[in-house]
PDB file of C-alpha atoms and ligand atoms in Angstrom:
ATOM      1  CA  MET A   1       0.011   0.088  -0.139  1.00 68.00           C
ATOM      2  CA  SER A   2       1.178   3.609  -0.743  1.00 76.00           C
ATOM      3  CA  VAL A   3       0.676   6.490   1.601  1.00 85.00           C
ATOM      4  CA  LEU A   4       0.544   9.959   0.254  1.00 87.00           C
ATOM      5  CA  LEU A   5       1.318  12.657   2.673  1.00 86.00           C
ATOM      6  CA  LEU A   6      -0.265  16.085   2.003  1.00 86.00           C
ATOM      7  CA  SER A   7       0.824  19.333   3.476  1.00 82.00           C
ATOM      8  CA  ALA A   8      -1.992  21.184   5.585  1.00 80.00           C
ATOM      9  CA  SER A   9      -2.740  23.031   2.524  1.00 76.00           C
ATOM     10  CA  LEU A  10      -3.154  19.674   0.563  1.00 80.00           C
ATOM     11  CA  GLN A  11       0.048  20.000  -1.489  1.00 79.00           C
ATOM     12  CA  PRO A  12       1.670  16.603  -2.008  1.00 82.00           C
ATOM     13  CA  VAL A  13       4.753  16.516   0.278  1.00 81.00           C
ATOM     14  CA  ASN A  14       5.986  12.786   0.131  1.00 81.00           C
ATOM     15  CA  VAL A  15       5.285   9.215  -0.085  1.00 84.00           C
ATOM     16  CA  ILE A  16       5.811   7.806   3.268  1.00 85.00           C
ATOM     17  CA  SER A  17       6.175   4.249   4.597  1.00 83.00           C
ATOM     18  CA  ARG A  18       3.395   2.584   6.619  1.00 80.00           C
ATOM     19  CA  ARG A  19       5.858   2.743   9.685  1.00 82.00           C
ATOM     20  CA  ARG A  20       6.152   6.433   9.238  1.00 84.00           C
ATOM     21  CA  LEU A  21       2.340   6.908   9.092  1.00 82.00           C
ATOM     22  CA  ILE A  22       1.747   4.810  12.221  1.00 81.00           C
ATOM     23  CA  ILE A  23       4.298   7.307  14.023  1.00 83.00           C
ATOM     24  CA  LEU A  24       2.551  10.326  12.667  1.00 83.00           C
ATOM     25  CA  LEU A  25      -0.869   8.926  13.551  1.00 80.00           C
ATOM     26  CA  SER A  26       0.207   8.068  17.083  1.00 81.00           C
ATOM     27  CA  LYS A  27       1.562  11.571  17.495  1.00 82.00           C
ATOM     28  CA  GLN A  28      -1.600  12.994  16.141  1.00 79.00           C
ATOM     29  CA  ARG A  29       0.276  14.910  13.342  1.00 80.00           C
ATOM     30  CA  VAL A  30      -1.871  13.862  10.388  1.00 79.00           C
ATOM     31  CA  ALA A  31      -5.457  13.669   9.602  1.00 79.00           C
ATOM     32  CA  LEU A  32      -6.922  11.064   7.216  1.00 77.00           C
ATOM     33  CA  MET A  33      -9.019  12.267   4.331  1.00 74.00           C
ATOM     34  CA  ASP A  34     -11.954   9.886   4.554  1.00 71.00           C
ATOM     35  CA  THR A  35     -13.677   7.412   6.780  1.00 72.00           C
ATOM     36  CA  GLU A  36     -12.379   4.341   4.904  1.00 72.00           C
ATOM     37  CA  ALA A  37      -8.914   5.703   5.509  1.00 70.00           C
ATOM     38  CA  GLU A  38      -9.581   6.183   9.192  1.00 72.00           C
ATOM     39  CA  LEU A  39     -10.618   2.588   9.468  1.00 74.00           C
ATOM     40  CA  GLU A  40      -7.525   1.601   7.889  1.00 71.00           C
ATOM     41  CA  ALA A  41      -5.368   3.612  10.029  1.00 70.00           C
ATOM     42  CA  LEU A  42      -6.996   2.454  13.281  1.00 71.00           C
ATOM     43  CA  ALA A  43      -6.468  -1.200  12.053  1.00 75.00           C
ATOM     44  CA  ALA A  44      -2.750  -0.296  11.596  1.00 68.00           C
ATOM     45  CA  LEU A  45      -2.432   1.311  14.991  1.00 66.00           C
ATOM     46  CA  GLU A  46      -3.860  -1.974  16.479  1.00 73.00           C
ATOM     47  CA  GLY A  47      -1.239  -3.864  14.649  1.00 70.00           C
ATOM     48  CA  ARG A  48      -3.391  -5.495  12.190  1.00 64.00           C
ATOM     49  CA  ARG A  49      -2.386  -5.673   8.597  1.00 62.00           C
ATOM     50  CA  PHE A  50      -2.957  -2.803   5.958  1.00 60.00           C
ATOM     51  CA  THR A  51      -5.127  -3.718   3.015  1.00 60.00           C
ATOM     52  CA  GLU A  52      -3.798  -3.110  -0.488  1.00 65.00           C
ATOM     53  CA  GLY A  53      -4.550   0.237  -2.027  1.00 69.00           C
ATOM     54  CA  VAL A  54      -3.754   3.872  -1.487  1.00 75.00           C
ATOM     55  CA  MET A  55      -3.939   6.025   1.438  1.00 78.00           C
ATOM     56  CA  VAL A  56      -3.977   9.811   1.596  1.00 83.00           C
ATOM     57  CA  VAL A  57      -3.306  11.642   4.683  1.00 83.00           C
ATOM     58  CA  ARG A  58      -2.836  15.305   5.477  1.00 84.00           C
ATOM     59  CA  LEU A  59      -0.613  17.040   7.993  1.00 82.00           C
ATOM     60  CA  LEU A  60      -2.524  19.032  10.609  1.00 80.00           C
ATOM     61  CA  ARG A  61       0.358  21.389  10.914  1.00 76.00           C
ATOM     62  CA  ASN A  62       3.302  21.768   8.429  1.00 68.00           C
ATOM     63  CA  ILE A  63       6.088  19.953  10.046  1.00 63.00           C
ATOM     64  CA  HIS A  64       9.570  18.946   8.556  1.00 62.00           C
ATOM     65  CA  VAL A  65       9.352  15.707   6.820  1.00 57.00           C
ATOM     66  CA  PRO A  66      12.713  14.353   5.915  1.00 57.00           C
ATOM     67  CA  ARG A  67      12.921  13.479   2.425  1.00 59.00           C
ATOM     68  CA  ARG A  68      14.227  10.190   1.110  1.00 59.00           C
ATOM     69  CA  MET A  69      17.360  10.667  -0.925  1.00 67.00           C
ATOM     70  CA  LEU A  70      16.817   8.894  -4.240  1.00 77.00           C
ATOM     71  CA  ARG A  71      19.652   6.781  -5.715  1.00 85.00           C
ATOM     72  CA  PRO A  72      20.947   7.266  -9.154  1.00 92.00           C
ATOM     73  CA  ASN A  73      19.934   3.790 -10.369  1.00 92.00           C
ATOM     74  CA  ARG A  74      18.484   3.126 -13.797  1.00 94.00           C
ATOM     75  CA  ARG A  75      14.939   3.510 -12.977  1.00 87.00           C
ATOM     76  CA  ASN A  76      15.581   6.854 -11.531  1.00 87.00           C
ATOM     77  CA  LEU A  77      17.692   8.070 -14.236  1.00 93.00           C
ATOM     78  CA  LEU A  78      15.155   7.165 -16.808  1.00 91.00           C
ATOM     79  CA  LEU A  79      12.572   9.135 -14.825  1.00 85.00           C
ATOM     80  CA  ARG A  80      15.055  12.112 -14.436  1.00 87.00           C
ATOM     81  CA  ASP A  81      15.887  12.184 -18.219  1.00 92.00           C
ATOM     82  CA  ASP A  82      12.415  11.530 -19.381  1.00 87.00           C
ATOM     83  CA  HIS A  83      13.417   8.388 -21.227  1.00 92.00           C
ATOM     84  CA  THR A  84      15.407  10.687 -23.545  1.00 95.00           C
ATOM     85  CA  CYS A  85      18.981  10.237 -24.837  1.00 97.00           C
ATOM     86  CA  GLN A  86      20.831  13.073 -23.395  1.00 98.00           C
ATOM     87  CA  TYR A  87      23.001  13.297 -26.510  1.00 98.00           C
ATOM     88  CA  CYS A  88      20.670  13.151 -29.657  1.00 97.00           C
ATOM     89  CA  GLY A  89      17.252  13.460 -28.007  1.00 97.00           C
ATOM     90  CA  HIS A  90      15.898  10.119 -29.003  1.00 96.00           C
ATOM     91  CA  VAL A  91      12.938   9.135 -27.022  1.00 95.00           C
ATOM     92  CA  GLY A  92      12.400   5.463 -26.615  1.00 89.00           C
ATOM     93  CA  PRO A  93      11.217   2.504 -24.389  1.00 91.00           C
ATOM     94  CA  ALA A  94      13.457   1.774 -21.465  1.00 90.00           C
ATOM     95  CA  SER A  95      14.555  -1.475 -23.403  1.00 92.00           C
ATOM     96  CA  ASP A  96      16.100   0.909 -26.236  1.00 92.00           C
ATOM     97  CA  LEU A  97      18.086   3.014 -23.595  1.00 97.00           C
ATOM     98  CA  THR A  98      21.326   2.601 -21.802  1.00 97.00           C
ATOM     99  CA  ILE A  99      22.914   4.360 -18.920  1.00 97.00           C
ATOM    100  CA  ASP A 100      26.201   6.126 -19.912  1.00 98.00           C
ATOM    101  CA  HIS A 101      28.920   7.410 -17.710  1.00 98.00           C
ATOM    102  CA  VAL A 102      29.575  10.857 -19.025  1.00 98.00           C
ATOM    103  CA  VAL A 103      33.412  10.710 -18.171  1.00 97.00           C
ATOM    104  CA  PRO A 104      34.121   6.923 -18.342  1.00 97.00           C
ATOM    105  CA  VAL A 105      34.768   5.196 -14.974  1.00 96.00           C
ATOM    106  CA  SER A 106      38.003   3.945 -16.548  1.00 95.00           C
ATOM    107  CA  ARG A 107      39.017   7.563 -16.861  1.00 96.00           C
ATOM    108  CA  GLY A 108      38.332   8.725 -13.432  1.00 96.00           C
ATOM    109  CA  GLY A 109      34.676   9.428 -13.777  1.00 96.00           C
ATOM    110  CA  GLU A 110      32.390   8.783 -10.826  1.00 96.00           C
ATOM    111  CA  ALA A 111      30.675   5.449 -11.036  1.00 95.00           C
ATOM    112  CA  ASP A 112      27.530   6.167  -9.008  1.00 94.00           C
ATOM    113  CA  SER A 113      26.840   9.747  -9.089  1.00 95.00           C
ATOM    114  CA  TRP A 114      23.789  11.595 -10.469  1.00 94.00           C
ATOM    115  CA  GLU A 115      26.157  14.032 -12.219  1.00 96.00           C
ATOM    116  CA  ASN A 116      28.072  11.574 -14.249  1.00 98.00           C
ATOM    117  CA  GLN A 117      25.265   9.274 -15.395  1.00 97.00           C
ATOM    118  CA  VAL A 118      22.777  10.007 -18.256  1.00 98.00           C
ATOM    119  CA  VAL A 119      20.453   8.262 -20.372  1.00 98.00           C
ATOM    120  CA  ALA A 120      21.850   7.425 -23.808  1.00 98.00           C
ATOM    121  CA  CYS A 121      20.333   5.551 -26.795  1.00 97.00           C
ATOM    122  CA  ARG A 122      22.454   2.495 -27.997  1.00 96.00           C
ATOM    123  CA  HIS A 123      23.533   4.372 -30.937  1.00 96.00           C
ATOM    124  CA  CYS A 124      25.112   7.261 -28.934  1.00 97.00           C
ATOM    125  CA  ASN A 125      26.442   4.908 -26.346  1.00 96.00           C
ATOM    126  CA  TRP A 126      28.175   2.873 -29.084  1.00 96.00           C
ATOM    127  CA  ARG A 127      29.501   6.051 -30.684  1.00 96.00           C
ATOM    128  CA  LYS A 128      30.883   7.502 -27.598  1.00 96.00           C
ATOM    129  CA  ALA A 129      32.376   4.182 -26.279  1.00 94.00           C
ATOM    130  CA  ASN A 130      35.154   4.845 -23.709  1.00 95.00           C
ATOM    131  CA  ARG A 131      35.517   8.470 -24.532  1.00 97.00           C
ATOM    132  CA  ARG A 132      34.432  11.875 -23.119  1.00 97.00           C
ATOM    133  CA  PRO A 133      31.492  13.308 -25.032  1.00 97.00           C
ATOM    134  CA  GLU A 134      33.611  16.325 -26.626  1.00 96.00           C
ATOM    135  CA  GLU A 135      35.970  13.752 -28.093  1.00 96.00           C
ATOM    136  CA  VAL A 136      33.471  12.375 -30.317  1.00 96.00           C
ATOM    137  CA  GLY A 137      31.434  15.450 -30.992  1.00 96.00           C
ATOM    138  CA  LEU A 138      28.642  14.731 -28.548  1.00 97.00           C
ATOM    139  CA  ARG A 139      27.060  17.387 -26.367  1.00 97.00           C
ATOM    140  CA  LEU A 140      24.863  16.901 -23.360  1.00 97.00           C
ATOM    141  CA  ARG A 141      21.432  18.332 -23.782  1.00 95.00           C
ATOM    142  CA  ARG A 142      21.338  19.500 -20.208  1.00 93.00           C
ATOM    143  CA  ARG A 143      23.266  19.334 -17.212  1.00 94.00           C
ATOM    144  CA  PRO A 144      22.744  16.244 -15.202  1.00 95.00           C
ATOM    145  CA  THR A 145      21.604  16.973 -11.533  1.00 88.00           C
ATOM    146  CA  PRO A 146      20.098  14.857  -8.749  1.00 84.00           C
ATOM    147  CA  LEU A 147      16.524  13.947  -8.854  1.00 78.00           C
ATOM    148  CA  THR A 148      14.694  14.998  -5.736  1.00 69.00           C
ATOM    149  CA  GLN A 149      11.275  13.928  -4.264  1.00 58.00           C
ATOM    150  CA  GLU A 150      10.273  17.395  -3.624  1.00 58.00           C
ATOM    151  CA  TYR A 151       8.304  17.853  -6.809  1.00 59.00           C
ATOM    152  CA  ALA A 152       4.776  16.385  -7.067  1.00 69.00           C
ATOM    153  CA  HIS A 153       5.382  15.415 -10.473  1.00 69.00           C
ATOM    154  CA  ILE A 154       8.101  13.189  -9.670  1.00 73.00           C
ATOM    155  CA  LEU A 155       6.065  11.463  -6.864  1.00 76.00           C
ATOM    156  CA  PHE A 156       3.283  11.075  -9.347  1.00 81.00           C
ATOM    157  CA  LEU A 157       5.507   9.705 -12.114  1.00 77.00           C
ATOM    158  CA  ARG A 158       6.759   7.000  -9.627  1.00 77.00           C
ATOM    159  CA  TYR A 159       3.373   6.306  -7.913  1.00 82.00           C
ATOM    160  CA  PRO A 160       0.681   6.740 -10.740  1.00 83.00           C
ATOM    161  CA  GLU A 161      -1.905   5.260  -8.401  1.00 83.00           C
ATOM    162  CA  LEU A 162      -1.390   8.140  -5.982  1.00 84.00           C
ATOM    163  CA  LYS A 163      -2.051  10.615  -8.847  1.00 84.00           C
ATOM    164  CA  ALA A 164      -5.427   9.112  -9.499  1.00 83.00           C
ATOM    165  CA  ALA A 165      -6.091   9.300  -5.644  1.00 82.00           C
ATOM    166  CA  TYR A 166      -5.103  12.885  -5.438  1.00 84.00           C
ATOM    167  CA  ASP A 167      -6.984  14.036  -8.561  1.00 83.00           C
ATOM    168  CA  ALA A 168     -10.126  12.229  -7.127  1.00 80.00           C
ATOM    169  CA  LEU A 169      -9.466  14.113  -3.827  1.00 78.00           C
ATOM    170  CA  LEU A 170      -9.285  17.516  -5.441  1.00 78.00           C
ATOM    171  CA  ALA A 171     -12.346  16.899  -7.645  1.00 80.00           C
ATOM    172  CA  ALA A 172     -14.602  15.824  -4.583  1.00 70.00           C
TER     173      ALA A 172
HETATM  174 ZN1   ZN B 201      21.194   8.990 -28.743  1.00 78.44          ZN
END
């Protein structure tokens, strides 16, 4: 089950774990958006299992919620780069796309950083091989930066079921 946490003014803040939800509930920091959610939360507090589905909760006051750091893994890099080759602009299914180290690891580039990894199509990756982009006439379309979870659209890309629940809530 996914739990979407909203600010007091109903802006998406984060997706939180069930454990975190239970802590917030027990400190009476959050309110639930509907009766069904309330029953689920009571069950959770009593130690019973959550059912599958989506839960939306709202902070009663805006408090600091630690953001989860996202890892620069393949899935997150594809999200950050919009499934787009950062050299030629080709957009394709994930199966067509590779992850390229801008400065090859063999030449001192960081293996596991947001800044040194981009999405590249097979063709560009093959063309670039073990070289720096400028050596083969390739240019990055934008500077690679870390993906953060602060933006609602990133949350909703990762958790489309929460987007539906949020839209339904706003429409109600
Ligand atoms: Zn390309």
